[in-house]
mmCIF file of C-alpha atoms in Angstrom:
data_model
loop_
_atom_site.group_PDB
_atom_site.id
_atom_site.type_symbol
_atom_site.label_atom_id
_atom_site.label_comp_id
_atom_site.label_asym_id
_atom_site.label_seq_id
_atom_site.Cartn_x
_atom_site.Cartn_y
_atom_site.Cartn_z
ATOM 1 C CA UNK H 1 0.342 71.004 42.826
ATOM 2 C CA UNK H 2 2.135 71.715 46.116
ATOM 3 C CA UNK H 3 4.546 73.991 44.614
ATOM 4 C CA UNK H 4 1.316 76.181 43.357
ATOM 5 C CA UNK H 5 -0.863 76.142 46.453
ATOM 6 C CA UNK H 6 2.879 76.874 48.022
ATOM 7 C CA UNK H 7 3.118 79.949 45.383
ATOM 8 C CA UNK H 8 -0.523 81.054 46.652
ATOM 9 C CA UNK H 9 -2.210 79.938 43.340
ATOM 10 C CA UNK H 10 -6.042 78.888 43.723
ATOM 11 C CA UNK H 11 -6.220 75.193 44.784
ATOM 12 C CA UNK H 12 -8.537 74.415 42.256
ATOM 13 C CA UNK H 13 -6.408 76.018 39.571
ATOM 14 C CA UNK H 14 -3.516 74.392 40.825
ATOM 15 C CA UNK H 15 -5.859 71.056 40.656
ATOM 16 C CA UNK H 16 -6.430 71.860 36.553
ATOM 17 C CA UNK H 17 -3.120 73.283 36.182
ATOM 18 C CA UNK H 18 -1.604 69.963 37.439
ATOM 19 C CA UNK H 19 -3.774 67.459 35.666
ATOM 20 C CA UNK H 20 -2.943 69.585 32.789
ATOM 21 C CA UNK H 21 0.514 68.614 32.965
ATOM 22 C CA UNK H 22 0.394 65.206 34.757
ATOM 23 C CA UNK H 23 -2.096 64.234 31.100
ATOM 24 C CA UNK H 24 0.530 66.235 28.811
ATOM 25 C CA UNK H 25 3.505 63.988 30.283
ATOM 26 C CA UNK H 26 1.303 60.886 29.878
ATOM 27 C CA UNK H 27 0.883 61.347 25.943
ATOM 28 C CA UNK H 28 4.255 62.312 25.566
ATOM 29 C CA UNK H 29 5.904 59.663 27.173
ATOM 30 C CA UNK H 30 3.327 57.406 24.964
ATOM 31 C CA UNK H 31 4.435 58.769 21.971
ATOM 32 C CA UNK H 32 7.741 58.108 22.515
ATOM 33 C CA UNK H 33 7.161 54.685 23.711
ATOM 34 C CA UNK H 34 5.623 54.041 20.442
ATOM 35 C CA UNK H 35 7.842 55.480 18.106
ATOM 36 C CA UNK H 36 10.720 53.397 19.541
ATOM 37 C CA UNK H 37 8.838 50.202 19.106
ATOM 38 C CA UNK H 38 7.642 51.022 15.938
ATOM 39 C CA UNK H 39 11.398 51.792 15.278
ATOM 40 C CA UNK H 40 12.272 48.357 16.195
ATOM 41 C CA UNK H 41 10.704 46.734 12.870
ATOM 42 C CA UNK H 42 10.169 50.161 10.867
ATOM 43 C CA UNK H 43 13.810 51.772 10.481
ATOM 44 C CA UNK H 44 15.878 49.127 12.534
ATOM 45 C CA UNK H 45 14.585 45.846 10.524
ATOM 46 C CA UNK H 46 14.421 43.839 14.389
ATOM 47 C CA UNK H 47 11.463 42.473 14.550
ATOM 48 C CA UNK H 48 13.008 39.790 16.878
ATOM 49 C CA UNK H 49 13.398 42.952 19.332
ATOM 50 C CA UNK H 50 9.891 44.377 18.045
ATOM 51 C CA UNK H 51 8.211 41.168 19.391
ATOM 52 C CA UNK H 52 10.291 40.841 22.706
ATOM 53 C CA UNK H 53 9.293 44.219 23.339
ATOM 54 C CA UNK H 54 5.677 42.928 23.037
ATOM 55 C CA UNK H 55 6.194 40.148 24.928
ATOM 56 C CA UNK H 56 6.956 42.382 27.844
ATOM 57 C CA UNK H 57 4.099 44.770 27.229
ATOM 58 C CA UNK H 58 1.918 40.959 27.276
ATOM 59 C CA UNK H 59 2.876 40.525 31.020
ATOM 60 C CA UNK H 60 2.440 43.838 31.958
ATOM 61 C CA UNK H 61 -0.762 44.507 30.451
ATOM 62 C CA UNK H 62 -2.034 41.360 28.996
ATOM 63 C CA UNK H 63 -5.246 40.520 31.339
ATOM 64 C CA UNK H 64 -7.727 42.892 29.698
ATOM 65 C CA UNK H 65 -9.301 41.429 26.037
ATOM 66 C CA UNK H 66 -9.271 44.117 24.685
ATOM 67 C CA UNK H 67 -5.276 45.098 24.992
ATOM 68 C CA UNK H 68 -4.345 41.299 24.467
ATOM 69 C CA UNK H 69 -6.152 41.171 20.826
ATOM 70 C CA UNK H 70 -3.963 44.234 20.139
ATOM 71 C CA UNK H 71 -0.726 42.523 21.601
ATOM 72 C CA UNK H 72 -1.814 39.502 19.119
ATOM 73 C CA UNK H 73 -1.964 41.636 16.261
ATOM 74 C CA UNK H 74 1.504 43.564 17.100
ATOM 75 C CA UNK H 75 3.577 39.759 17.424
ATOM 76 C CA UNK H 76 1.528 38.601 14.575
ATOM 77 C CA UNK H 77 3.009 41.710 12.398
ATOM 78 C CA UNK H 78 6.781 41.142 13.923
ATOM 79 C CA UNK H 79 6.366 37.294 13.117
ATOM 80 C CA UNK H 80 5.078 38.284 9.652
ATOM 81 C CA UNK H 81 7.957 40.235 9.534
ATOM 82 C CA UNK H 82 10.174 37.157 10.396
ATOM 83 C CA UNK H 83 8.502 35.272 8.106
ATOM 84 C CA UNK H 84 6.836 32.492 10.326
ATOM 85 C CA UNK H 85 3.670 33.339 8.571
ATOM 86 C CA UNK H 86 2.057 30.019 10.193
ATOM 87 C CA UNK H 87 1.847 30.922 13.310
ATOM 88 C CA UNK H 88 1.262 34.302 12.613
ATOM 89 C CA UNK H 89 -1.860 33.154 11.555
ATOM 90 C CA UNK H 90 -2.597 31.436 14.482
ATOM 91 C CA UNK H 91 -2.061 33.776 16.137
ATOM 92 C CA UNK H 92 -4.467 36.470 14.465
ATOM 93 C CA UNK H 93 -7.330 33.538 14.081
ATOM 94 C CA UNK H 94 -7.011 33.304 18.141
ATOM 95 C CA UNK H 95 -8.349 37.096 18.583
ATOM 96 C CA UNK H 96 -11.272 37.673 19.077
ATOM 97 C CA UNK H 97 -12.577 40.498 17.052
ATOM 98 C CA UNK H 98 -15.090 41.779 18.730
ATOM 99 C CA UNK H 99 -12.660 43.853 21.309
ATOM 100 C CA UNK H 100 -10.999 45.210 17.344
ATOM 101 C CA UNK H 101 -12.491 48.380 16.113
ATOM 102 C CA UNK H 102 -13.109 50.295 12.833
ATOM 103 C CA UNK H 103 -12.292 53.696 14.626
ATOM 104 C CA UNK H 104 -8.841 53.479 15.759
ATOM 105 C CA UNK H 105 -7.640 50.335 13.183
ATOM 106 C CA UNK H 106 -7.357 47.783 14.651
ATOM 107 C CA UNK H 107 -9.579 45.801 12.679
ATOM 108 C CA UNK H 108 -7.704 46.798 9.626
ATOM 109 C CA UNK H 109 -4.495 46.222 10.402
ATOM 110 C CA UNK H 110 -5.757 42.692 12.185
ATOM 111 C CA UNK H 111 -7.624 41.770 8.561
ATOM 112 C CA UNK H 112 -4.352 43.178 6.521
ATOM 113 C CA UNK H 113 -2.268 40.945 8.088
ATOM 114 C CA UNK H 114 -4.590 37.735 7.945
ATOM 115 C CA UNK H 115 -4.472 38.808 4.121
ATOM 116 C CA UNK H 116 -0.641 38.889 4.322
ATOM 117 C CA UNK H 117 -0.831 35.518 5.898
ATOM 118 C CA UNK H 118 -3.271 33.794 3.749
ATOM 119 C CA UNK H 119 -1.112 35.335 0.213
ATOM 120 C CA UNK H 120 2.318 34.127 1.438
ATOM 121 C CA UNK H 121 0.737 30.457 2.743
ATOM 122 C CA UNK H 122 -0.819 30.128 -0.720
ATOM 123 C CA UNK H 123 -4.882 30.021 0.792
ATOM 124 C CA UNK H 124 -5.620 32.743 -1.971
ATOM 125 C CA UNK H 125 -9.078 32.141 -1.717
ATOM 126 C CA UNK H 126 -9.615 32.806 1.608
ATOM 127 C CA UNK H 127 -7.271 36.414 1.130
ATOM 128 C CA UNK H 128 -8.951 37.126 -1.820
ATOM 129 C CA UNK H 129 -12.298 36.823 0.287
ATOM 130 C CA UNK H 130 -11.059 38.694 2.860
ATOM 131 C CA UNK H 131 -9.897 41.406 0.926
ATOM 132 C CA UNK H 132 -13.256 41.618 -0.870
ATOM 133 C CA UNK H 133 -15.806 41.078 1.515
ATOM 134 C CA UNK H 134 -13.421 42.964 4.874
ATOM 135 C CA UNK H 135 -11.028 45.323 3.561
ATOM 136 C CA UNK H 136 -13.226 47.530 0.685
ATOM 137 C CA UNK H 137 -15.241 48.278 3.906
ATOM 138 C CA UNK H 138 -12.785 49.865 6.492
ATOM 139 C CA UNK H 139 -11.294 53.208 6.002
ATOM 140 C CA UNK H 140 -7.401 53.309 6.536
ATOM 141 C CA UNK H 141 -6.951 56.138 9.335
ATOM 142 C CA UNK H 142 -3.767 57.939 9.405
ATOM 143 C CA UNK H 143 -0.394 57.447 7.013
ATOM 144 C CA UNK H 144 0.953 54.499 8.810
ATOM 145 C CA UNK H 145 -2.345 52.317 7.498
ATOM 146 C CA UNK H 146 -2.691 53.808 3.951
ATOM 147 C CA UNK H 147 0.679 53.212 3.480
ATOM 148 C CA UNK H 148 -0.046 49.470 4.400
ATOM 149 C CA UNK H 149 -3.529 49.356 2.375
ATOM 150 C CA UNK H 150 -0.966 50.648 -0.741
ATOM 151 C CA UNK H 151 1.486 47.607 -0.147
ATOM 152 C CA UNK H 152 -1.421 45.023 -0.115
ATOM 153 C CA UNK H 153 -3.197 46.325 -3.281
ATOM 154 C CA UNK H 154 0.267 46.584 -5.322
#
């Protein structure tokens, strides 16, 4: 912004022309924060590293409900990945899902992976209730989720 004023630009141009930037560098460096965790369990097959990098994240950002149900879910999926179901489980019956939402799906992937869980610990039941009563309802959003919606049903 001091470069612009400097350049005799309008201060309150300068102002817009800087948050314009500053907000442009924030999703971009987001982006590529989250491709390289998703990398971790997607491409690389870590999920050891997937869930450290969560763990992290936890102490960084943990405090706030909201961000700590969607920390849950994240470990949950790397120890799903790992194949400590169990605790897994506990883990996504410890959120509470009133900070999860339809819009952005986090409530889907939370109630796909408490399917997962409940399949591969033999409650079928309970997944089969889930999946009836839960999943029919939400819409997958983006390719990522309809991918995972594909897996389940198969």
């Amino acid at each position: 912004m001091l470069t612009l004023v400097y350049l005799d630009v309008n201060i309150i141009l300068s102002f817009f022309i800087t948050f314009i930037i500053l907000m442009i560098s924030n999703y971009i460096a987001g982006y590529i924060i989250y491709t390289i965790r998703n990398k971790a369990i997607d491409s690389d097959c870590d999920p050891e590293r997937f869930i450290k990098m969560f763990e992290k994240l936890e102490k960084r950002r943990g405090k706030e409900p909201r961000i700590k149900s969607v920390l849950a879910i994240n470990r949950a999926a790397g120890l799903i990945a790992l194949g400590d179901f169990q605790i897994a489980k506990d883990y996504l019956e410890g959120i509470d899902t009133s900070y999860l939402s339809e819009k952005n799906g986090t409530y889907l992937a939370y109630t796909i992976n408490l399917i997962l869980c409940h399949y591969e610990l033999g409650e079928i039941e309970k997944a089969e209730i889930l999946y009836e009563t839960n999943l029919v309802k939400l819409c997958p959003l983006g390719k990522r989720l309809q991918k995972s919606v594909e897996i389940l049903i198969g």
